[in-house]
């Protein structure tokens, strides 16, 4: 599949050549990865501030505390484009979609892509809560019994329900294994987000996902096709791509995967 033409500078509020600024915690792909994938696919210049800029962590924390803005984000990721500061993954991608040519031009199509992205956000939240079902302020080791119970339902009921919905959406969209898209006939940021979610779940629950993906051929085809896209393939091989680990959203604890 051909790489998408990089977004033109005129689509951004930044001066020509000025990169987007992505703020997210270093050391984990986390929710920031959903934004990175869109920027990488589009070939858009960006700075991963906390990872790449000296003093970037201090700058991110200051913005979270409201220094220099009257609209602070609750948590990373957030994106700065000139004077525009946007938090929440779905909102960031809704903003970037048309600028990076990763969303339909029609209002109905753009809103539907946003709705799909919000459903992915729900899916990701449930994946996180498997290993932190009692409280995010507690270690996994403090809630292992509750996590085992939560994981059982997630594996047997919730993952299948979400995957079936995405499979049905793709089928109604007329997707095939050769053209596996959630919205329209070309790649959108929702496709990239579903790719990363499937990737994360495969890391966290390899046995479960190995079984479930065999009966979701369109979702499986989307995952495989995104991985092969030239810009994404190059990104996945680069040091900009941070590996999954047991500090992020998707964590592999073998006792939770059966």
PDB file of C-alpha atoms in Angstrom:
ATOM      1  CA  UNK A   1       0.000   0.000   0.000  1.00  0.00           C
ATOM      2  CA  UNK A   2       1.451   3.410  -0.915  1.00  0.00           C
ATOM      3  CA  UNK A   3       2.486   5.865   1.761  1.00  0.00           C
ATOM      4  CA  UNK A   4       0.205   8.824   2.303  1.00  0.00           C
ATOM      5  CA  UNK A   5       1.496  12.149   1.023  1.00  0.00           C
ATOM      6  CA  UNK A   6       2.875  14.177   3.975  1.00  0.00           C
ATOM      7  CA  UNK A   7       0.587  16.911   5.239  1.00  0.00           C
ATOM      8  CA  UNK A   8       1.248  20.392   3.891  1.00  0.00           C
ATOM      9  CA  UNK A   9       2.412  23.051   6.300  1.00  0.00           C
ATOM     10  CA  UNK A  10      -0.563  25.224   5.307  1.00  0.00           C
ATOM     11  CA  UNK A  11      -2.886  22.733   7.009  1.00  0.00           C
ATOM     12  CA  UNK A  12      -1.314  23.611  10.360  1.00  0.00           C
ATOM     13  CA  UNK A  13      -1.441  26.707  12.506  1.00  0.00           C
ATOM     14  CA  UNK A  14       2.322  26.385  12.963  1.00  0.00           C
ATOM     15  CA  UNK A  15       4.590  28.577  10.821  1.00  0.00           C
ATOM     16  CA  UNK A  16       5.932  26.651   7.793  1.00  0.00           C
ATOM     17  CA  UNK A  17       8.457  24.067   8.893  1.00  0.00           C
ATOM     18  CA  UNK A  18       7.648  24.328  12.591  1.00  0.00           C
ATOM     19  CA  UNK A  19       6.890  20.892  14.039  1.00  0.00           C
ATOM     20  CA  UNK A  20       3.964  19.839  16.135  1.00  0.00           C
ATOM     21  CA  UNK A  21       4.842  19.401  19.810  1.00  0.00           C
ATOM     22  CA  UNK A  22       3.643  16.203  21.476  1.00  0.00           C
ATOM     23  CA  UNK A  23       3.718  16.018  25.259  1.00  0.00           C
ATOM     24  CA  UNK A  24       3.714  12.569  26.849  1.00  0.00           C
ATOM     25  CA  UNK A  25       5.572  10.604  29.509  1.00  0.00           C
ATOM     26  CA  UNK A  26       8.863   9.108  28.288  1.00  0.00           C
ATOM     27  CA  UNK A  27       9.587   5.412  28.686  1.00  0.00           C
ATOM     28  CA  UNK A  28       6.198   4.004  27.614  1.00  0.00           C
ATOM     29  CA  UNK A  29       4.262   4.085  24.338  1.00  0.00           C
ATOM     30  CA  UNK A  30       1.042   4.677  26.289  1.00  0.00           C
ATOM     31  CA  UNK A  31      -1.759   6.834  24.925  1.00  0.00           C
ATOM     32  CA  UNK A  32       0.764   9.086  23.261  1.00  0.00           C
ATOM     33  CA  UNK A  33       1.397   6.335  20.731  1.00  0.00           C
ATOM     34  CA  UNK A  34      -1.983   6.898  19.109  1.00  0.00           C
ATOM     35  CA  UNK A  35      -0.922  10.432  18.241  1.00  0.00           C
ATOM     36  CA  UNK A  36       2.591   9.407  17.191  1.00  0.00           C
ATOM     37  CA  UNK A  37       1.255   6.875  14.699  1.00  0.00           C
ATOM     38  CA  UNK A  38      -0.860   9.509  12.963  1.00  0.00           C
ATOM     39  CA  UNK A  39       2.058  11.934  12.768  1.00  0.00           C
ATOM     40  CA  UNK A  40       4.444   9.228  11.573  1.00  0.00           C
ATOM     41  CA  UNK A  41       2.065   7.916   8.913  1.00  0.00           C
ATOM     42  CA  UNK A  42       1.517  11.423   7.557  1.00  0.00           C
ATOM     43  CA  UNK A  43       5.223  12.244   7.597  1.00  0.00           C
ATOM     44  CA  UNK A  44       4.427  15.303   9.694  1.00  0.00           C
ATOM     45  CA  UNK A  45       7.324  16.903  11.596  1.00  0.00           C
ATOM     46  CA  UNK A  46       6.928  16.698  15.368  1.00  0.00           C
ATOM     47  CA  UNK A  47       8.905  16.826  18.594  1.00  0.00           C
ATOM     48  CA  UNK A  48       8.251  14.331  21.375  1.00  0.00           C
ATOM     49  CA  UNK A  49       8.962  17.044  23.911  1.00  0.00           C
ATOM     50  CA  UNK A  50       9.574  15.135  27.154  1.00  0.00           C
ATOM     51  CA  UNK A  51      11.829  12.635  25.361  1.00  0.00           C
ATOM     52  CA  UNK A  52      13.707  14.876  22.970  1.00  0.00           C
ATOM     53  CA  UNK A  53      13.918  18.410  24.302  1.00  0.00           C
ATOM     54  CA  UNK A  54      16.225  19.387  27.194  1.00  0.00           C
ATOM     55  CA  UNK A  55      13.960  20.407  30.045  1.00  0.00           C
ATOM     56  CA  UNK A  56      11.006  18.887  28.216  1.00  0.00           C
ATOM     57  CA  UNK A  57       9.654  17.075  31.274  1.00  0.00           C
ATOM     58  CA  UNK A  58       9.657  20.305  33.282  1.00  0.00           C
ATOM     59  CA  UNK A  59       7.890  22.072  30.436  1.00  0.00           C
ATOM     60  CA  UNK A  60       5.222  19.368  30.277  1.00  0.00           C
ATOM     61  CA  UNK A  61       4.605  19.424  34.021  1.00  0.00           C
ATOM     62  CA  UNK A  62       4.381  23.218  34.003  1.00  0.00           C
ATOM     63  CA  UNK A  63       1.692  23.099  31.322  1.00  0.00           C
ATOM     64  CA  UNK A  64      -0.195  20.459  33.297  1.00  0.00           C
ATOM     65  CA  UNK A  65      -0.143  22.818  36.262  1.00  0.00           C
ATOM     66  CA  UNK A  66      -1.582  25.625  34.160  1.00  0.00           C
ATOM     67  CA  UNK A  67       1.539  27.698  33.632  1.00  0.00           C
ATOM     68  CA  UNK A  68       1.229  29.603  30.372  1.00  0.00           C
ATOM     69  CA  UNK A  69      -2.272  28.348  29.590  1.00  0.00           C
ATOM     70  CA  UNK A  70      -5.786  28.816  30.896  1.00  0.00           C
ATOM     71  CA  UNK A  71      -6.808  25.453  29.440  1.00  0.00           C
ATOM     72  CA  UNK A  72      -4.541  22.847  31.036  1.00  0.00           C
ATOM     73  CA  UNK A  73      -4.968  19.166  30.211  1.00  0.00           C
ATOM     74  CA  UNK A  74      -5.909  16.737  32.956  1.00  0.00           C
ATOM     75  CA  UNK A  75      -3.109  14.399  31.858  1.00  0.00           C
ATOM     76  CA  UNK A  76      -0.848  13.737  28.877  1.00  0.00           C
ATOM     77  CA  UNK A  77      -0.943  13.325  25.977  1.00  0.00           C
ATOM     78  CA  UNK A  78      -1.552  16.804  24.714  1.00  0.00           C
ATOM     79  CA  UNK A  79      -0.461  18.484  21.521  1.00  0.00           C
ATOM     80  CA  UNK A  80       0.641  22.019  20.801  1.00  0.00           C
ATOM     81  CA  UNK A  81       0.198  23.468  17.339  1.00  0.00           C
ATOM     82  CA  UNK A  82       1.249  27.101  17.476  1.00  0.00           C
ATOM     83  CA  UNK A  83      -1.111  28.719  19.969  1.00  0.00           C
ATOM     84  CA  UNK A  84      -3.500  25.773  20.002  1.00  0.00           C
ATOM     85  CA  UNK A  85      -3.140  23.312  22.907  1.00  0.00           C
ATOM     86  CA  UNK A  86      -5.277  20.159  22.783  1.00  0.00           C
ATOM     87  CA  UNK A  87      -5.581  17.291  25.251  1.00  0.00           C
ATOM     88  CA  UNK A  88      -7.278  13.858  25.106  1.00  0.00           C
ATOM     89  CA  UNK A  89      -6.324  11.391  22.362  1.00  0.00           C
ATOM     90  CA  UNK A  90      -9.653  11.463  20.542  1.00  0.00           C
ATOM     91  CA  UNK A  91      -9.752  15.277  20.521  1.00  0.00           C
ATOM     92  CA  UNK A  92      -6.149  15.501  19.304  1.00  0.00           C
ATOM     93  CA  UNK A  93      -6.844  13.082  16.463  1.00  0.00           C
ATOM     94  CA  UNK A  94     -10.089  14.855  15.580  1.00  0.00           C
ATOM     95  CA  UNK A  95      -8.016  18.024  15.206  1.00  0.00           C
ATOM     96  CA  UNK A  96      -5.164  16.365  13.310  1.00  0.00           C
ATOM     97  CA  UNK A  97      -7.305  14.156  11.078  1.00  0.00           C
ATOM     98  CA  UNK A  98      -8.124  16.675   8.351  1.00  0.00           C
ATOM     99  CA  UNK A  99      -4.733  18.390   8.658  1.00  0.00           C
ATOM    100  CA  UNK A 100      -2.887  15.106   8.112  1.00  0.00           C
ATOM    101  CA  UNK A 101      -5.391  13.819   5.544  1.00  0.00           C
ATOM    102  CA  UNK A 102      -6.323  10.965   7.858  1.00  0.00           C
ATOM    103  CA  UNK A 103     -10.043  11.703   8.113  1.00  0.00           C
ATOM    104  CA  UNK A 104     -12.917  12.049   5.654  1.00  0.00           C
ATOM    105  CA  UNK A 105     -13.685  15.521   4.344  1.00  0.00           C
ATOM    106  CA  UNK A 106     -17.426  15.312   4.962  1.00  0.00           C
ATOM    107  CA  UNK A 107     -18.814  16.307   8.353  1.00  0.00           C
ATOM    108  CA  UNK A 108     -20.695  13.024   8.689  1.00  0.00           C
ATOM    109  CA  UNK A 109     -17.574  11.020   7.864  1.00  0.00           C
ATOM    110  CA  UNK A 110     -15.398  13.036  10.236  1.00  0.00           C
ATOM    111  CA  UNK A 111     -17.868  12.592  13.093  1.00  0.00           C
ATOM    112  CA  UNK A 112     -18.206   8.864  12.411  1.00  0.00           C
ATOM    113  CA  UNK A 113     -14.415   8.481  12.482  1.00  0.00           C
ATOM    114  CA  UNK A 114     -14.406  10.367  15.788  1.00  0.00           C
ATOM    115  CA  UNK A 115     -17.096   8.050  17.158  1.00  0.00           C
ATOM    116  CA  UNK A 116     -15.063   4.992  16.199  1.00  0.00           C
ATOM    117  CA  UNK A 117     -12.036   6.538  17.900  1.00  0.00           C
ATOM    118  CA  UNK A 118     -14.035   7.152  21.085  1.00  0.00           C
ATOM    119  CA  UNK A 119     -15.031   3.475  21.081  1.00  0.00           C
ATOM    120  CA  UNK A 120     -11.356   2.553  20.809  1.00  0.00           C
ATOM    121  CA  UNK A 121     -10.749   4.859  23.779  1.00  0.00           C
ATOM    122  CA  UNK A 122     -13.313   2.876  25.792  1.00  0.00           C
ATOM    123  CA  UNK A 123     -11.602  -0.372  24.761  1.00  0.00           C
ATOM    124  CA  UNK A 124      -8.197   0.924  25.848  1.00  0.00           C
ATOM    125  CA  UNK A 125      -9.561   2.052  29.220  1.00  0.00           C
ATOM    126  CA  UNK A 126     -10.951  -1.413  29.878  1.00  0.00           C
ATOM    127  CA  UNK A 127      -7.622  -2.992  28.921  1.00  0.00           C
ATOM    128  CA  UNK A 128      -5.844  -0.774  31.430  1.00  0.00           C
ATOM    129  CA  UNK A 129      -8.337  -1.547  34.185  1.00  0.00           C
ATOM    130  CA  UNK A 130      -7.632  -5.267  33.923  1.00  0.00           C
ATOM    131  CA  UNK A 131      -4.353  -4.861  35.786  1.00  0.00           C
ATOM    132  CA  UNK A 132      -5.612  -1.972  37.960  1.00  0.00           C
ATOM    133  CA  UNK A 133      -9.205  -2.918  38.780  1.00  0.00           C
ATOM    134  CA  UNK A 134      -9.224  -1.518  42.326  1.00  0.00           C
ATOM    135  CA  UNK A 135      -7.259   1.716  41.932  1.00  0.00           C
ATOM    136  CA  UNK A 136      -4.607   3.302  39.736  1.00  0.00           C
ATOM    137  CA  UNK A 137      -2.719   4.403  42.834  1.00  0.00           C
ATOM    138  CA  UNK A 138      -2.066   0.796  43.859  1.00  0.00           C
ATOM    139  CA  UNK A 139       0.533  -1.554  42.427  1.00  0.00           C
ATOM    140  CA  UNK A 140      -0.608  -4.553  40.401  1.00  0.00           C
ATOM    141  CA  UNK A 141       0.779  -6.761  43.165  1.00  0.00           C
ATOM    142  CA  UNK A 142      -1.701  -5.154  45.583  1.00  0.00           C
ATOM    143  CA  UNK A 143      -4.722  -6.204  43.504  1.00  0.00           C
ATOM    144  CA  UNK A 144      -3.750  -9.463  41.810  1.00  0.00           C
ATOM    145  CA  UNK A 145      -6.812 -11.374  42.986  1.00  0.00           C
ATOM    146  CA  UNK A 146      -9.176  -8.713  41.679  1.00  0.00           C
ATOM    147  CA  UNK A 147      -7.143  -8.441  38.451  1.00  0.00           C
ATOM    148  CA  UNK A 148      -7.491 -12.175  37.804  1.00  0.00           C
ATOM    149  CA  UNK A 149     -11.263 -11.902  38.121  1.00  0.00           C
ATOM    150  CA  UNK A 150     -11.394  -8.820  35.904  1.00  0.00           C
ATOM    151  CA  UNK A 151      -9.123 -10.450  33.306  1.00  0.00           C
ATOM    152  CA  UNK A 152     -11.410 -13.469  33.006  1.00  0.00           C
ATOM    153  CA  UNK A 153     -14.350 -11.287  31.976  1.00  0.00           C
ATOM    154  CA  UNK A 154     -12.180  -9.129  29.727  1.00  0.00           C
ATOM    155  CA  UNK A 155     -10.820 -12.161  27.877  1.00  0.00           C
ATOM    156  CA  UNK A 156     -14.097 -14.013  27.476  1.00  0.00           C
ATOM    157  CA  UNK A 157     -16.633 -11.213  27.067  1.00  0.00           C
ATOM    158  CA  UNK A 158     -15.228  -7.735  26.536  1.00  0.00           C
ATOM    159  CA  UNK A 159     -12.435  -8.325  24.002  1.00  0.00           C
ATOM    160  CA  UNK A 160     -14.738 -10.432  21.802  1.00  0.00           C
ATOM    161  CA  UNK A 161     -17.522  -7.839  22.020  1.00  0.00           C
ATOM    162  CA  UNK A 162     -15.281  -4.982  20.940  1.00  0.00           C
ATOM    163  CA  UNK A 163     -13.584  -6.995  18.187  1.00  0.00           C
ATOM    164  CA  UNK A 164     -16.950  -8.144  16.859  1.00  0.00           C
ATOM    165  CA  UNK A 165     -18.124  -4.535  16.674  1.00  0.00           C
ATOM    166  CA  UNK A 166     -15.044  -3.448  14.730  1.00  0.00           C
ATOM    167  CA  UNK A 167     -15.419  -6.467  12.437  1.00  0.00           C
ATOM    168  CA  UNK A 168     -19.066  -5.566  11.800  1.00  0.00           C
ATOM    169  CA  UNK A 169     -18.229  -1.901  11.165  1.00  0.00           C
ATOM    170  CA  UNK A 170     -15.626  -2.904   8.598  1.00  0.00           C
ATOM    171  CA  UNK A 171     -18.020  -5.339   6.942  1.00  0.00           C
ATOM    172  CA  UNK A 172     -20.738  -2.659   6.675  1.00  0.00           C
ATOM    173  CA  UNK A 173     -18.108  -0.329   5.241  1.00  0.00           C
ATOM    174  CA  UNK A 174     -17.513  -2.801   2.434  1.00  0.00           C
ATOM    175  CA  UNK A 175     -13.998  -3.617   3.656  1.00  0.00           C
ATOM    176  CA  UNK A 176     -12.152  -6.629   2.300  1.00  0.00           C
ATOM    177  CA  UNK A 177      -8.892  -8.261   3.257  1.00  0.00           C
ATOM    178  CA  UNK A 178      -7.262  -6.237   0.478  1.00  0.00           C
ATOM    179  CA  UNK A 179      -8.883  -2.946   1.560  1.00  0.00           C
ATOM    180  CA  UNK A 180      -9.445  -3.287   5.314  1.00  0.00           C
ATOM    181  CA  UNK A 181     -10.675   0.102   6.528  1.00  0.00           C
ATOM    182  CA  UNK A 182     -13.068   1.153   9.268  1.00  0.00           C
ATOM    183  CA  UNK A 183     -14.234   4.298   7.474  1.00  0.00           C
ATOM    184  CA  UNK A 184     -14.382   4.947   3.754  1.00  0.00           C
ATOM    185  CA  UNK A 185     -11.930   3.546   1.235  1.00  0.00           C
ATOM    186  CA  UNK A 186      -8.661   4.993   2.517  1.00  0.00           C
ATOM    187  CA  UNK A 187      -6.664   4.966   5.724  1.00  0.00           C
ATOM    188  CA  UNK A 188      -7.910   7.041   8.671  1.00  0.00           C
ATOM    189  CA  UNK A 189      -6.514   7.667  12.113  1.00  0.00           C
ATOM    190  CA  UNK A 190      -9.104   5.185  13.432  1.00  0.00           C
ATOM    191  CA  UNK A 191      -7.393   2.411  11.440  1.00  0.00           C
ATOM    192  CA  UNK A 192      -4.048   3.371  12.978  1.00  0.00           C
ATOM    193  CA  UNK A 193      -5.574   3.387  16.463  1.00  0.00           C
ATOM    194  CA  UNK A 194      -7.185  -0.018  16.052  1.00  0.00           C
ATOM    195  CA  UNK A 195      -3.850  -1.343  14.772  1.00  0.00           C
ATOM    196  CA  UNK A 196      -2.075  -0.165  17.911  1.00  0.00           C
ATOM    197  CA  UNK A 197      -4.799  -1.471  20.208  1.00  0.00           C
ATOM    198  CA  UNK A 198      -4.639  -4.921  18.619  1.00  0.00           C
ATOM    199  CA  UNK A 199      -0.848  -4.757  18.846  1.00  0.00           C
ATOM    200  CA  UNK A 200      -1.027  -3.902  22.542  1.00  0.00           C
ATOM    201  CA  UNK A 201      -3.577  -6.572  23.336  1.00  0.00           C
ATOM    202  CA  UNK A 202      -1.497  -9.147  21.473  1.00  0.00           C
ATOM    203  CA  UNK A 203       1.427  -8.226  23.709  1.00  0.00           C
ATOM    204  CA  UNK A 204      -0.678  -8.385  26.871  1.00  0.00           C
ATOM    205  CA  UNK A 205      -2.836 -11.398  26.005  1.00  0.00           C
ATOM    206  CA  UNK A 206      -1.018 -13.403  23.317  1.00  0.00           C
ATOM    207  CA  UNK A 207      -2.939 -16.645  23.903  1.00  0.00           C
ATOM    208  CA  UNK A 208      -6.323 -14.962  23.961  1.00  0.00           C
ATOM    209  CA  UNK A 209      -5.676 -12.780  20.925  1.00  0.00           C
ATOM    210  CA  UNK A 210      -4.218 -15.701  18.997  1.00  0.00           C
ATOM    211  CA  UNK A 211      -7.557 -17.480  19.347  1.00  0.00           C
ATOM    212  CA  UNK A 212      -9.826 -14.495  18.832  1.00  0.00           C
ATOM    213  CA  UNK A 213      -8.148 -12.996  15.787  1.00  0.00           C
ATOM    214  CA  UNK A 214      -8.599 -16.177  13.761  1.00  0.00           C
ATOM    215  CA  UNK A 215     -12.339 -15.499  13.584  1.00  0.00           C
ATOM    216  CA  UNK A 216     -12.055 -11.742  12.922  1.00  0.00           C
ATOM    217  CA  UNK A 217     -10.457 -11.729   9.460  1.00  0.00           C
ATOM    218  CA  UNK A 218     -11.077  -8.064   8.654  1.00  0.00           C
ATOM    219  CA  UNK A 219      -9.584  -6.805  11.920  1.00  0.00           C
ATOM    220  CA  UNK A 220      -6.641  -9.148  11.375  1.00  0.00           C
ATOM    221  CA  UNK A 221      -6.195  -7.856   7.832  1.00  0.00           C
ATOM    222  CA  UNK A 222      -6.257  -4.237   9.012  1.00  0.00           C
ATOM    223  CA  UNK A 223      -3.612  -4.986  11.626  1.00  0.00           C
ATOM    224  CA  UNK A 224      -1.375  -6.682   9.071  1.00  0.00           C
ATOM    225  CA  UNK A 225      -1.825  -4.017   6.394  1.00  0.00           C
ATOM    226  CA  UNK A 226      -1.038  -1.073   8.667  1.00  0.00           C
ATOM    227  CA  UNK A 227       2.158  -2.762   9.806  1.00  0.00           C
ATOM    228  CA  UNK A 228       3.289  -2.978   6.166  1.00  0.00           C
ATOM    229  CA  UNK A 229       2.712   0.683   5.298  1.00  0.00           C
ATOM    230  CA  UNK A 230       6.109   2.212   4.440  1.00  0.00           C
ATOM    231  CA  UNK A 231       6.069   5.042   6.984  1.00  0.00           C
ATOM    232  CA  UNK A 232       4.695   2.827   9.754  1.00  0.00           C
ATOM    233  CA  UNK A 233       7.118   0.010   8.925  1.00  0.00           C
ATOM    234  CA  UNK A 234      10.046   2.418   9.125  1.00  0.00           C
ATOM    235  CA  UNK A 235       8.748   3.896  12.383  1.00  0.00           C
ATOM    236  CA  UNK A 236       8.317   0.482  14.009  1.00  0.00           C
ATOM    237  CA  UNK A 237      11.963  -0.270  13.265  1.00  0.00           C
ATOM    238  CA  UNK A 238      13.195   3.064  14.608  1.00  0.00           C
ATOM    239  CA  UNK A 239      14.198   4.037  18.126  1.00  0.00           C
ATOM    240  CA  UNK A 240      11.262   6.441  18.181  1.00  0.00           C
ATOM    241  CA  UNK A 241       8.996   3.430  18.717  1.00  0.00           C
ATOM    242  CA  UNK A 242       9.087   2.529  22.402  1.00  0.00           C
ATOM    243  CA  UNK A 243       8.467  -1.129  23.272  1.00  0.00           C
ATOM    244  CA  UNK A 244       5.531  -2.291  25.340  1.00  0.00           C
ATOM    245  CA  UNK A 245       6.431  -2.896  28.965  1.00  0.00           C
ATOM    246  CA  UNK A 246       4.872  -3.453  32.370  1.00  0.00           C
ATOM    247  CA  UNK A 247       4.597   0.262  33.113  1.00  0.00           C
ATOM    248  CA  UNK A 248       2.160   1.188  30.370  1.00  0.00           C
ATOM    249  CA  UNK A 249      -1.443   0.520  29.383  1.00  0.00           C
ATOM    250  CA  UNK A 250      -0.874  -2.893  27.839  1.00  0.00           C
ATOM    251  CA  UNK A 251       0.963  -5.173  30.253  1.00  0.00           C
ATOM    252  CA  UNK A 252       1.736  -8.850  29.970  1.00  0.00           C
ATOM    253  CA  UNK A 253       1.186 -10.848  33.136  1.00  0.00           C
ATOM    254  CA  UNK A 254       1.110 -14.479  32.115  1.00  0.00           C
ATOM    255  CA  UNK A 255      -1.296 -15.398  34.910  1.00  0.00           C
ATOM    256  CA  UNK A 256      -3.925 -13.123  33.349  1.00  0.00           C
ATOM    257  CA  UNK A 257      -3.772 -14.716  29.891  1.00  0.00           C
ATOM    258  CA  UNK A 258      -5.258 -18.162  29.334  1.00  0.00           C
TER     259      UNK A 258
END
